[in-house]
Each structure stands twice: as structure tokens, then as C-alpha cells.
Coordinates of C-alpha atoms in Angstrom, one line a residue:
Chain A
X444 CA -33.4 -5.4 7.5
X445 CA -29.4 -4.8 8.8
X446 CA -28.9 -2.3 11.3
X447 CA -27.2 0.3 11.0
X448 CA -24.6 -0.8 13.8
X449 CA -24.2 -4.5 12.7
X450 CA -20.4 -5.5 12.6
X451 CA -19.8 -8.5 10.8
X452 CA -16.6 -10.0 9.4
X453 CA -16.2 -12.2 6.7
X454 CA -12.9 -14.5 7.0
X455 CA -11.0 -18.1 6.7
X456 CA -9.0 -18.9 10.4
X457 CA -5.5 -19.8 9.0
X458 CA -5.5 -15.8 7.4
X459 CA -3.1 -13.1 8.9
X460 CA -4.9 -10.4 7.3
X461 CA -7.8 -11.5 9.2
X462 CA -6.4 -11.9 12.7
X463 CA -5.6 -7.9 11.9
X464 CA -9.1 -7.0 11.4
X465 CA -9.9 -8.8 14.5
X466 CA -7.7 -8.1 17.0
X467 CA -8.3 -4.6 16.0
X468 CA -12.2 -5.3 16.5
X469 CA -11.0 -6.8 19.8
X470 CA -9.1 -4.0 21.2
X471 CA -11.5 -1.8 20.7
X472 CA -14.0 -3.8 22.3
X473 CA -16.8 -3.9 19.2
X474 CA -19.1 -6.9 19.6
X475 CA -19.4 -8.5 15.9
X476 CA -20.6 -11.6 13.8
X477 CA -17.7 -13.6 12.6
X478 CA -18.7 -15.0 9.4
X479 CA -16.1 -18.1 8.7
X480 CA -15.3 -18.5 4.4
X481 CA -14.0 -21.0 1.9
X482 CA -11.9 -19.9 -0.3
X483 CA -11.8 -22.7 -2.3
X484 CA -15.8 -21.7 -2.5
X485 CA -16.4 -18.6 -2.2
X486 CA -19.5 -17.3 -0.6
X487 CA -21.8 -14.9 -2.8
X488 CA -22.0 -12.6 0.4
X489 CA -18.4 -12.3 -0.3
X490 CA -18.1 -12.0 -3.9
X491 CA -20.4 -9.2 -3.6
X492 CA -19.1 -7.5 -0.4
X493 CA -15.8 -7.4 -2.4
X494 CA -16.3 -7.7 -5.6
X495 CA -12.6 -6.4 -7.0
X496 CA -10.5 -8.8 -4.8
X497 CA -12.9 -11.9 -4.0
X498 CA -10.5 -12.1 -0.7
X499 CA -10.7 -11.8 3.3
X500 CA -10.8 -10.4 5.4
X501 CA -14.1 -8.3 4.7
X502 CA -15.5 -5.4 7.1
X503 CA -18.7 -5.4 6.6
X504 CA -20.7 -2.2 9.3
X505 CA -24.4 -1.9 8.8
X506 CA -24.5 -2.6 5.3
X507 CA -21.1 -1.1 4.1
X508 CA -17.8 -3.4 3.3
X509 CA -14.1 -2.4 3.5
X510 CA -12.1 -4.3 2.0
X511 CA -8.1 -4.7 2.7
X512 CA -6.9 -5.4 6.2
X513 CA -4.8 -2.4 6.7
X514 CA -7.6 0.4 5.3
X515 CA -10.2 -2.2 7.6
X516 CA -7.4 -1.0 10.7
X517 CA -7.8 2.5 10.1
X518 CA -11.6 2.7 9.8
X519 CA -11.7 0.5 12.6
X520 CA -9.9 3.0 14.9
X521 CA -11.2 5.9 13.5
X522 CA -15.1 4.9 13.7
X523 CA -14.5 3.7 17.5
X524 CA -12.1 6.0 18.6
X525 CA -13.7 6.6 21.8
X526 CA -13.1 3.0 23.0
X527 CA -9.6 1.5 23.7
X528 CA -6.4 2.9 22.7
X529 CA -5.8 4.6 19.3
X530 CA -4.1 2.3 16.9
X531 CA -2.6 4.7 14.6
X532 CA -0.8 7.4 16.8
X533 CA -2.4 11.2 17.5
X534 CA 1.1 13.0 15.9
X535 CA 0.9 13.3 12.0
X536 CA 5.1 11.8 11.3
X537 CA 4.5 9.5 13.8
X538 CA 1.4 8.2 11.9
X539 CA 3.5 8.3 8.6
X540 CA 6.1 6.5 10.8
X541 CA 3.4 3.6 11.5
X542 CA 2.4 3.3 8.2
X543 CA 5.0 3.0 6.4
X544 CA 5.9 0.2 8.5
X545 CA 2.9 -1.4 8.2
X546 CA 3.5 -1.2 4.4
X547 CA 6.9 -2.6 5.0
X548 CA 5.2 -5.5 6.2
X549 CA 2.8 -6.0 3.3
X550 CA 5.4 -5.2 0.7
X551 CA 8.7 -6.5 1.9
X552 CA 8.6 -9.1 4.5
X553 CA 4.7 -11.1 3.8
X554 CA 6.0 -11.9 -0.1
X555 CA 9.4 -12.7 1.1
X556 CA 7.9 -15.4 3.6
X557 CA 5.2 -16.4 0.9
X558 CA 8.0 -17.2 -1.4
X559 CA 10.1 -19.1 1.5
X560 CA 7.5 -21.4 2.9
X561 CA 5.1 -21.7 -0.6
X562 CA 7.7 -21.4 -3.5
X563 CA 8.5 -24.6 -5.3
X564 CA 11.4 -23.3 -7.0
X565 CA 15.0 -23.7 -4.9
X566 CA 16.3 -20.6 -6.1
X567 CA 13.7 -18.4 -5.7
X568 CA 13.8 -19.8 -2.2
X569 CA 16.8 -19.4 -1.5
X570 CA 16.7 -15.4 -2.4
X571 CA 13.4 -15.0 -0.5
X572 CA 15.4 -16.1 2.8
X573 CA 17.8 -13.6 2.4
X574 CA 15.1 -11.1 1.6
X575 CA 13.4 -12.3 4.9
X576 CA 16.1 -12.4 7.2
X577 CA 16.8 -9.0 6.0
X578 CA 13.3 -7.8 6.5
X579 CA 13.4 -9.0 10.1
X580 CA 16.4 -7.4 11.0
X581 CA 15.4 -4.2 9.6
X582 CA 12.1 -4.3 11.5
X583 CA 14.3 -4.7 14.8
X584 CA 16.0 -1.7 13.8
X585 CA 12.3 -0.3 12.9
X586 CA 11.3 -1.1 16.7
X587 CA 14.1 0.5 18.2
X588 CA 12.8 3.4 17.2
X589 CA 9.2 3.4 16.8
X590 CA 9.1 1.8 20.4
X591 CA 11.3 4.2 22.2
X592 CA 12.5 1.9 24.8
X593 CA 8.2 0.3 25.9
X594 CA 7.2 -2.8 25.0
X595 CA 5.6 -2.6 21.5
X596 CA 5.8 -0.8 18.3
X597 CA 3.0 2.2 19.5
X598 CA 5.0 2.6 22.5
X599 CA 2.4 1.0 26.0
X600 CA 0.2 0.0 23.9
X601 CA 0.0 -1.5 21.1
X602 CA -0.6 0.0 17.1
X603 CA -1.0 -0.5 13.3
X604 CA 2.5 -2.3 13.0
X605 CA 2.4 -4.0 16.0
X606 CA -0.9 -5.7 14.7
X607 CA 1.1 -5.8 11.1
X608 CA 3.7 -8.1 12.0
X609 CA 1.7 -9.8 15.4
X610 CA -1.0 -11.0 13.1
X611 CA 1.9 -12.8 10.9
X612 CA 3.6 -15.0 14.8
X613 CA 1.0 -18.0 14.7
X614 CA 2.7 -18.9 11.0
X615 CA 6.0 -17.6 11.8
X616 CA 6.2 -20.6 14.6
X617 CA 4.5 -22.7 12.4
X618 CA 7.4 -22.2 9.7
X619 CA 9.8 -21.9 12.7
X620 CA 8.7 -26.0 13.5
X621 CA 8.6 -26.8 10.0
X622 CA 12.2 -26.5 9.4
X623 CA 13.6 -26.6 12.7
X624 CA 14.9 -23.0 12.2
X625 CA 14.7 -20.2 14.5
X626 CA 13.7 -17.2 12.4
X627 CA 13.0 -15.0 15.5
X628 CA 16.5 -15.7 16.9
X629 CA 17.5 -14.1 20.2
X630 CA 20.7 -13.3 19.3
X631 CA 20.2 -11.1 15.7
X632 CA 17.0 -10.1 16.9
X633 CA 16.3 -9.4 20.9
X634 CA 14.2 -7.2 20.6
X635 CA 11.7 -8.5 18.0
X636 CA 11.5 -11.9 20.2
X637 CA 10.5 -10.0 23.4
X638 CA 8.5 -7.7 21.5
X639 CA 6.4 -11.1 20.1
X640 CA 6.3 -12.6 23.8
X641 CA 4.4 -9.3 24.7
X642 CA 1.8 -9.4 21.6
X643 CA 0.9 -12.9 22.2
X644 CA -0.1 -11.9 25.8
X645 CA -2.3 -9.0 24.6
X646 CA -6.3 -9.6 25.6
X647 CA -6.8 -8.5 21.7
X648 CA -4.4 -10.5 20.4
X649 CA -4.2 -13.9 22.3
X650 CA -7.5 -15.1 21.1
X651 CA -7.1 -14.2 17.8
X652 CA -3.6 -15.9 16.8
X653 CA -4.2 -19.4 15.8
X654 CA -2.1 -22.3 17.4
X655 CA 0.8 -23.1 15.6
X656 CA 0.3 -26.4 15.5
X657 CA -2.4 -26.4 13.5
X658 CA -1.3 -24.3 11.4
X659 CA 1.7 -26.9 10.9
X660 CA -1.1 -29.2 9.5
X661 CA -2.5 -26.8 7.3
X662 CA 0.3 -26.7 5.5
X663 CA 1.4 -30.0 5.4
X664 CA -2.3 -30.8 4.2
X665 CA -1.7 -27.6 1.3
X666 CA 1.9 -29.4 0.5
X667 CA 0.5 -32.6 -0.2
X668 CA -2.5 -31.6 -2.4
Chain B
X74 CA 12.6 35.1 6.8
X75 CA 14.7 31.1 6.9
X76 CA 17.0 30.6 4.6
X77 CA 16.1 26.6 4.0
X78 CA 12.3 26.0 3.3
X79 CA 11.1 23.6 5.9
X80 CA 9.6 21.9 2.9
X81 CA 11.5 19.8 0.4
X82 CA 10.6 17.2 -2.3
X83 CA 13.0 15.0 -3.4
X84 CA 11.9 14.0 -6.6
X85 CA 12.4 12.7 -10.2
X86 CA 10.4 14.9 -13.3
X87 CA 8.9 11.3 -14.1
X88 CA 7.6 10.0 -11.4
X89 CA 4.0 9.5 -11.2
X90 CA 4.6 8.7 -7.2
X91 CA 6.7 12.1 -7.4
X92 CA 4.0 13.7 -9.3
X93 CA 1.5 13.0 -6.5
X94 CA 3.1 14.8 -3.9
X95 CA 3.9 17.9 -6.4
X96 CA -0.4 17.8 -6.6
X97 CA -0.8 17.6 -3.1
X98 CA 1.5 20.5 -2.1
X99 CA 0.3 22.4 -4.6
X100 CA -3.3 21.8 -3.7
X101 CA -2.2 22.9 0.0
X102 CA -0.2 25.9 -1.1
X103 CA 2.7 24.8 0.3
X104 CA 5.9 26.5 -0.3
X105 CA 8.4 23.9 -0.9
X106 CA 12.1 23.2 -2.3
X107 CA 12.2 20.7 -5.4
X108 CA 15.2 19.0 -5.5
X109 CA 15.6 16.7 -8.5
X110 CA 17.6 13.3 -8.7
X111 CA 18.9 14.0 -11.6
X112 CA 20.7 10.7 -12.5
X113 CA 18.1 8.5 -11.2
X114 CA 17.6 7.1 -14.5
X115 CA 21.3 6.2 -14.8
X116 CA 21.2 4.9 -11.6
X117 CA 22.5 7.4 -9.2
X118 CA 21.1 8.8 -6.0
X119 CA 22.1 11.5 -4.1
X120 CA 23.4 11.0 -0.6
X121 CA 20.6 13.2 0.4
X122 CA 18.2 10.4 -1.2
X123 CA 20.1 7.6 0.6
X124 CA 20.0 9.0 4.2
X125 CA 16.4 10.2 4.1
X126 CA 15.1 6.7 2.7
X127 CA 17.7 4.1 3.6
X128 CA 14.9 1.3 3.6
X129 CA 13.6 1.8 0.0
X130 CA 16.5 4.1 -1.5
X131 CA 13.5 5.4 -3.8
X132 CA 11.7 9.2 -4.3
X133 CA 9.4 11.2 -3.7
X134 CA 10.6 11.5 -0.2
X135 CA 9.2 14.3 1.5
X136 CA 11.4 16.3 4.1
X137 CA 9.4 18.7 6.5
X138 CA 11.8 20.2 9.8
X139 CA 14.5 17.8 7.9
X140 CA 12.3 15.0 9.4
X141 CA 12.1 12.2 5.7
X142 CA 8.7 10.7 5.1
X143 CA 8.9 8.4 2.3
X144 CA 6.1 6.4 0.0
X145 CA 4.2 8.7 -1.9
X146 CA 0.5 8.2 -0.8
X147 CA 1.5 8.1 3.2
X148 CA 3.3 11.2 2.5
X149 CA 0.1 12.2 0.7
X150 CA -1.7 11.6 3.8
X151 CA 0.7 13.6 5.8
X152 CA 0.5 16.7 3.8
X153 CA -3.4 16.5 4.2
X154 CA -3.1 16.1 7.8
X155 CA -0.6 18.6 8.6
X156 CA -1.5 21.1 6.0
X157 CA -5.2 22.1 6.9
X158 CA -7.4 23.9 3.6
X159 CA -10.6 24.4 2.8
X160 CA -10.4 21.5 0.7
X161 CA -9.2 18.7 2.6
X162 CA -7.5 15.2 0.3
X163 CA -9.3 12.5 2.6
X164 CA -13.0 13.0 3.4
X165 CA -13.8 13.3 7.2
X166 CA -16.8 10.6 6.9
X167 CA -15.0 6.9 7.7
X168 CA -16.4 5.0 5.3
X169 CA -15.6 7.4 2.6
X170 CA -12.3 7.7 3.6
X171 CA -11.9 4.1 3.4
X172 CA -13.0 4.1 0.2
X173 CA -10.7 6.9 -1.5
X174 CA -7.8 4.5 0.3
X175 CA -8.9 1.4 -1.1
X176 CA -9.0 2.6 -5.0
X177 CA -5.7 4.6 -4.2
X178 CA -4.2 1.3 -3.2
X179 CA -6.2 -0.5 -6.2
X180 CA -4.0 2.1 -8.5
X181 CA -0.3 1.1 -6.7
X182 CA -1.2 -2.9 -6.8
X183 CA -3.1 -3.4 -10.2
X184 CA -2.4 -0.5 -12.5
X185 CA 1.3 1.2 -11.5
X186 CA 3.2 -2.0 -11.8
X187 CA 1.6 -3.0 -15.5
X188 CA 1.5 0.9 -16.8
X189 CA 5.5 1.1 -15.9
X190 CA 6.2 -2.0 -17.0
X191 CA 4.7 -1.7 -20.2
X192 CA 7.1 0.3 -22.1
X193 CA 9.9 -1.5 -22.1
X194 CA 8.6 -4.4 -23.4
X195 CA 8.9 -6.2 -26.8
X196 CA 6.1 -7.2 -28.6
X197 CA 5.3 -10.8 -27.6
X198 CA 3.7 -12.7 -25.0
X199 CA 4.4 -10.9 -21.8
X200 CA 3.4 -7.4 -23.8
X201 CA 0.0 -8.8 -24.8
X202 CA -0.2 -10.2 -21.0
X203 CA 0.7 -7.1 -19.3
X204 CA -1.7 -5.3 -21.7
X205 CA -4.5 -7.4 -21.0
X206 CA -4.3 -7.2 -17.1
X207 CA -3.9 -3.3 -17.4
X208 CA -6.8 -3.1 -19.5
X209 CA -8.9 -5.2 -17.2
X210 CA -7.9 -2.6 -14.2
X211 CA -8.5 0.3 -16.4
X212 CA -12.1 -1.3 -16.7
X213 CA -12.8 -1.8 -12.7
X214 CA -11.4 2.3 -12.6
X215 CA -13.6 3.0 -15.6
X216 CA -16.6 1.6 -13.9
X217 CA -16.1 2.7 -10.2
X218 CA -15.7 6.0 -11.6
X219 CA -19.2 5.9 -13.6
X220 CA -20.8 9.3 -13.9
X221 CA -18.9 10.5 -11.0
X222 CA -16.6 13.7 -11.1
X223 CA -14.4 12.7 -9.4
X224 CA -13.4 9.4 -7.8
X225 CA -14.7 10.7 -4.3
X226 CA -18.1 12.5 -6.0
X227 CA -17.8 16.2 -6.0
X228 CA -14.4 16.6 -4.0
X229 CA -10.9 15.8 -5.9
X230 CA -9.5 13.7 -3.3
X231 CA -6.6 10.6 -2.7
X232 CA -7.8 8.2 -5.1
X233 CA -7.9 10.8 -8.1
X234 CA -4.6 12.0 -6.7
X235 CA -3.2 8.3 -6.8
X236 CA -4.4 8.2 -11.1
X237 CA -4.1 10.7 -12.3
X238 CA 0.1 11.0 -13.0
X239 CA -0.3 8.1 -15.1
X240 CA -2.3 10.3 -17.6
X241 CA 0.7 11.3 -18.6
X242 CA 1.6 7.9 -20.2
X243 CA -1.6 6.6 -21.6
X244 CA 0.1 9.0 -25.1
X245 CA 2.9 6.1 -24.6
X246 CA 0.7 3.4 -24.2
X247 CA -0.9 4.2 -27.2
X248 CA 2.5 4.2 -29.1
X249 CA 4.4 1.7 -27.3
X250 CA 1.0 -0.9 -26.4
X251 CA -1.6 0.1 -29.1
X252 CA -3.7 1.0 -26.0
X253 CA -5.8 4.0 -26.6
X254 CA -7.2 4.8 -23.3
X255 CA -9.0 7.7 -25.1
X256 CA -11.3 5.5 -27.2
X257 CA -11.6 2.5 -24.5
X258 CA -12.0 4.3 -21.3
X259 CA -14.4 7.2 -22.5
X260 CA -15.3 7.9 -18.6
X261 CA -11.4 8.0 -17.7
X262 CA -10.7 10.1 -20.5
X263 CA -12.8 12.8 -19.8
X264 CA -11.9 13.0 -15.8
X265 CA -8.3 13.2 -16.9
X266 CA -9.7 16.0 -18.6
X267 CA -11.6 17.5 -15.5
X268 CA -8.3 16.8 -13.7
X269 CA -6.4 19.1 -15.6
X270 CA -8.3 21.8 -14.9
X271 CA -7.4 22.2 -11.3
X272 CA -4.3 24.7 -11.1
X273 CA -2.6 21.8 -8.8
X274 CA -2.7 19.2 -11.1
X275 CA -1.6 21.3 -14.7
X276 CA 1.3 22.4 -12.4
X277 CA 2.8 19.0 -11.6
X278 CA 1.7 16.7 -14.4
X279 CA 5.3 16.5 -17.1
X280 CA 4.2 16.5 -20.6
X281 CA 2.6 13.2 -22.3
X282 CA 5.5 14.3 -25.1
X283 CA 7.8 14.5 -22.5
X284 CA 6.9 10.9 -21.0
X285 CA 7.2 9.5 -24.3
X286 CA 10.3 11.2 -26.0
X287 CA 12.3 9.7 -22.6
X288 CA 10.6 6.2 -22.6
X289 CA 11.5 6.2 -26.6
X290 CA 14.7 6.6 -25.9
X291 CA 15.4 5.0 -23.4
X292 CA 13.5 1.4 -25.4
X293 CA 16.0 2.4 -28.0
X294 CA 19.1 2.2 -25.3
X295 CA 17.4 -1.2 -24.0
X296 CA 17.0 -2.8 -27.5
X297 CA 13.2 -2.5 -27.1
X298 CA 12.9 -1.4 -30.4

């Protein structure tokens, strides 16, 4: 018999899109089962909790899923938002503002760095830098005005793109060790590398993010086989 | 009595994206400006395009108090938000609003990029491919739709908004693909139908001839045909 007010959520650790749904969980301060996957064998709670996809992160509240991290953000916010700060902010552009970020993210810069790091092909690669580094300087530019001179994206706390991007650091240093690059460089992009000092240190956020270094290993182990 | 309309739509005739926010205006009875890119299809944008959407240099941008918001379902969501009727786009239950934003999304990541594709394409391989993955799509819409009116139940909402400009095309498809939506997708076919009925949605959909005379010609001009 579920309850009606049973959170769980159904995820892998290594996933991005799942440290979203979590930190979100987290700053909002909802207790909920965390209900670890494979995805290279998938469970039949989650083939039939999302049935279109077959992917994580899945929301599942009393006995309804959501599917897709950014829509699991918004219900999220809007089913709790009496506890902890709003993610998405109260003024209709500004909420616009925050999600088309947040779809800048999903569209522009996540493939880019899925090409970078995964592609096998060199010139593919070679493009999806460019397309990265781009991406990251254009989400500088993005924070300069979305944060209006505070510390994060939503302004003192933090919001939909802040949890966007944040949920991507863990495998940004990962890649960042891999090739002894520094994508988050201080001197194209100031503001995004004290931005990302202040996500990690969120409560919501700081469990959440994986350690690099085993994310380093994941990889590696992904590489080889 | 202003001079300028503190509502304008850049747009393109053609645009499925564009013709979503046409529907949603119109189903807010919004008085707006239309301003059409009138090259886009040769490849020229208007300054006015340029400035308001420097990111993605693409319409339907909206522009309310000369303030740009850009990507047709957030903007979409704005008009819902800041346009109050008596028949509101998103429901107000959460779960049901997540729902009308995951099968709107399900529309832009597994049906837009195969149904746009599709016509310029020569018959081959990558035709019968793109066919077949836009016919699997049209199935999962087909069967989430079941005996539903609309995508949401009884209210006409985000997700019907998102599919229904490319009712326009399916005439194409069935010239260009050999897809006939009409005789596959009976459940489809026959919201479409339902669709056209609301004042909002006759208003803003072009012409299936229309759609098809342009994408003829323009298959001609790319040696499709």
C-alpha cells in the first residue's frame, strides 16, 4: 500500500540529471527513498515508472512518476513551496530568464561536453570544444546578469540554472583531470569559477556532487570496455 | 492610446514554434504586433531578431515592454502566467502540470526534429530511418492521447499546444514520406480535428497547401526531387 506522501527516487550515482533532482529534494528539505539503478539492467520499477525514456532520474510521489530532471525541478518546487527557497523565481520574465538557461544547458553545453569527453571521432571533437568553450563563456555572460552582482544564478540563493550547470562540476573536474586542462579558467571565466566554489559549499548541493575522482575511474573503466 | 503595442511576435508564417505562440496569444486575447522575418528562409534576420535573441538568433521571440523572451514553449509559459483567462495553458494541479510539460518536451525532442527533417530528404536510407523513428513517436502520442480530448483531458493545454502546428505538415508527409497520419494515427487525426475548432488554433495554423507548396519548392531548389 504506498502512501500518498512517499518520495522515492529512482537513479545511477555517476548521473547529472540526478544530482538535479536531489539537490532540489535537498533544499527543500523532503525526506525520500533513494532507489540506486543499473542501467546496463534496468529495473522493471523503472521501465514502468518511465516507460517512454527507460532513463533517470525518476520522481516517483505517492504513486505518481515525473520523468525528466528539469520538469522533476519544477514540480519539486512547486509541490513544496512552503519549505526552502523557491527555485524558479516569483517574477514571470525572470522565470523565462531561468529557464531558458536551464535549457541552454540541456541543449547547448551537456551535448557539447558529451561529444568532447565521449566522442571517438577527432573531428567531431575537436568542434564540440569550440562549441563548449563557447557555451561556458556565454553562461558567464548569462551570470552576469541573472546574478546581479550575489553569488549564484537566483541571486542569494540558489535556482533552476544554478542546479542546471552545478549538477554538471563533479564531471567537469573529472574531465578537467583527465586532460590536464582547465575548462573553468579564471582568467576567461571569473565569475563562473567563483560561482562553482559557492555551489559546491551549498548544504543541498555538497552531498549530492560525486567526488571527482571517482568519477575519473568511471570513465576510464567506460573507455576501456 | 500607445502608439507601439507592448506586445510583439517576431515570427516566420512557418514556423510550428512560431505557430505556438500565435495559439497562445490568441487563446489569451492578447493584442499583439506580428512582425514577420521575411527572408528567414534565405537566410536573413533582421537586426531586430539578432538583438532580441543573440544566443540562438532563431524566432518566435516574444517582445513584451521591449523585454525579448525567446524558445517557444517558455514563452508559452510566460504568456500563460502573465496573461490570466478563464482558461488557463498549464493546469494548477502539480502533477498534471508536470505531465502537459513532459509530452510538450516529448514533441520538441522526438517528433519536431524528424517531422522538419523529413522533407528534404531523398528517398533512401536516412528517409526510411527518419520515417520510422517519427512513426514510432506518432505511436507513443497516439497512445497517450487514447480516448482523451485533449492531451490534458477536458482542457486544451501546453502539450496540445506544443502538436498541434505540425498538423500542418502531416499533408507533406503524406506527399513527401508516404506517411499518412490520417489512416495510421486515427486518434491523432481526429484531435487535430477537435483542435481546429478552437477560434485560437484556425487563426494561427498556415494552410497544409501552404506548408507543402513552400517545402516543394524549396526540395526542388535543394535537388530533393
Amino acid at each position: 500500500m504506498v502512501k500518498q506522501d512517499e518520495v522515492k527516487l529512482i537513479g545511477v550515482w555517476a548521473s547529472p540529471y540526478v544530482a538535479r533532482a536531489m539537490i532540489a529534494l535537498n533544499l527543500k528539505g523532503v525526506e525520500y527513498e533513494y532507489i540506486a539503478d543499473d542501467l546496463f539492467n534496468k529495473s522493471e520499477l523503472l521501465l514502468k515508472s518511465n516507460p517512454v525514456y527507460k532513463l533517470v532520474p525518476v520522481l516517483i510521489h505517492g504513486d505518481k512518476p515525473i520523468c525528466e530532471s528539469r520538469i522533476i525541478v519544477e514540480y519539486i518546487d512547486q509541490v513544496w513551496a512552503s519549505s526552502g527557497p523557491s527555485i524558479l523565481p516569483a517574477d514571470p520574465y525572470d522565470r523565462a530568464i531561468a529557464r531558458f538557461w536551464a535549457s541552454y544547458v540541456d541543449d547547448k553545453f551537456f551535448p557539447a561536453n558529451r561529444v568532447l569527453f565521449w566522442g571517438k571521432d577527432e573531428k567531431s571533437i575537436a568542434e564540440a570544444k569550440e562549441q563548449f568553450l563557447a557555451a561556458l563563456l556565454q553562461l558567464e555572460e548569462a551570470f552576469v546578469n541573472c546574478s546581479k552582482g550575489k553569488s549564484f544564478f537566483g541571486g542569494d540563493t540558489i535556482n533552476l540554472v544554478d542546479i542546471a550547470v552545478g549538477s554538471f562540476l563533479s564531471w567537469l573536474k573529472a574531465f578537467e583531470i583527465i586532460t590536464g586542462t582547465n575548462f573553468l579558467d579564471k582568467k576567461k571565466t571569473p565569475l563562473l569559477v567563483e560561482w562553482a566554489e559557492c555551489f559546491r559549499s551549498v548544504d543541498a548541493a555538497t552531498e549530492v556532487l560525486p567526488e571527482a575522482e571517482k568519477l575519473v575511474e568511471f570513465w576510464k573503466f567506460a573507455q576501456a570496455g | 492610446m500607445a502608439s507601439e503595442k507592448e506586445v510583439k511576435l517576431l515570427d516566420f508564417w512557418l514556423s510550428p514554434f512560431g505557430v505556438r505562440t500565435r495559439i497562445a496569444l490568441e487563446e489569451k486575447e492578447v493584442e499583439y504586433e506580428y512582425k514577420e522575418e521575411k527572408n528567414l528562409i534565405l537566410g536573413e534576420k533582421s537586426e531586430l531578431l539578432l538583438k532580441s535573441n543573440p544566443v540562438h538568433k532563431k524566432i518566435p521571440v516574444l517582445i513584451h515592454h521591449g523585454k525579448p523572451i525567446c524558445e517557444s514553449l517558455i514563452i508559452v509559459q510566460y504568456i500563460d502566467e502573465v496573461f490570466p483567462s478563464k482558461t488557463p495553458i498549464l493546469p494548477s494541479d502539480p502533477y498534471a502540470r508536470a505531465l502537459s510539460r513532459f509530452w510538450a518536451d516529448f514533441v520538441d525532442k522526438k517528433i519536431s526534429q524528424y517531422a522538419l527533417r523529413i522533407w528534404r530528404l531523398k528517398k533512401g536510407e536516412e528517409l526510411d530511418e527518419t520515417k520510422k523513428e517519427l512513426v514510432e513517436n506518432l505511436r507513443m502520442l497516439e497512445a497517450e492521447l487514447g480516448e482523451k480530448k485533449y492531451f490534458g483531458g477536458e482542457d486544451f493545454g501546453l502539450a496540445d499546444i506544443a502538436f498541434v502546428p505540425f498538423t500542418s505538415w502531416f499533408y507533406s508527409l503524406q506527399a513527401f514520406a508516404l506517411l499518412s497520419v490520417e489512416e495510421e494515427f486515427p486518434k491523432l487525426t481526429a484531435w487535430g480535428n477537435r483542435c481546429l475548432e478552437r477560434k485560437s488554433v484556425a487563426k494561427s495554423l498556415p494552410e497544409p497547401k501552404k506548408v507543402y507548396e513552400l517545402l516543394s519548392a524549396r526540395r526542388k531548389e535543394l535537388g530533393v526531387e
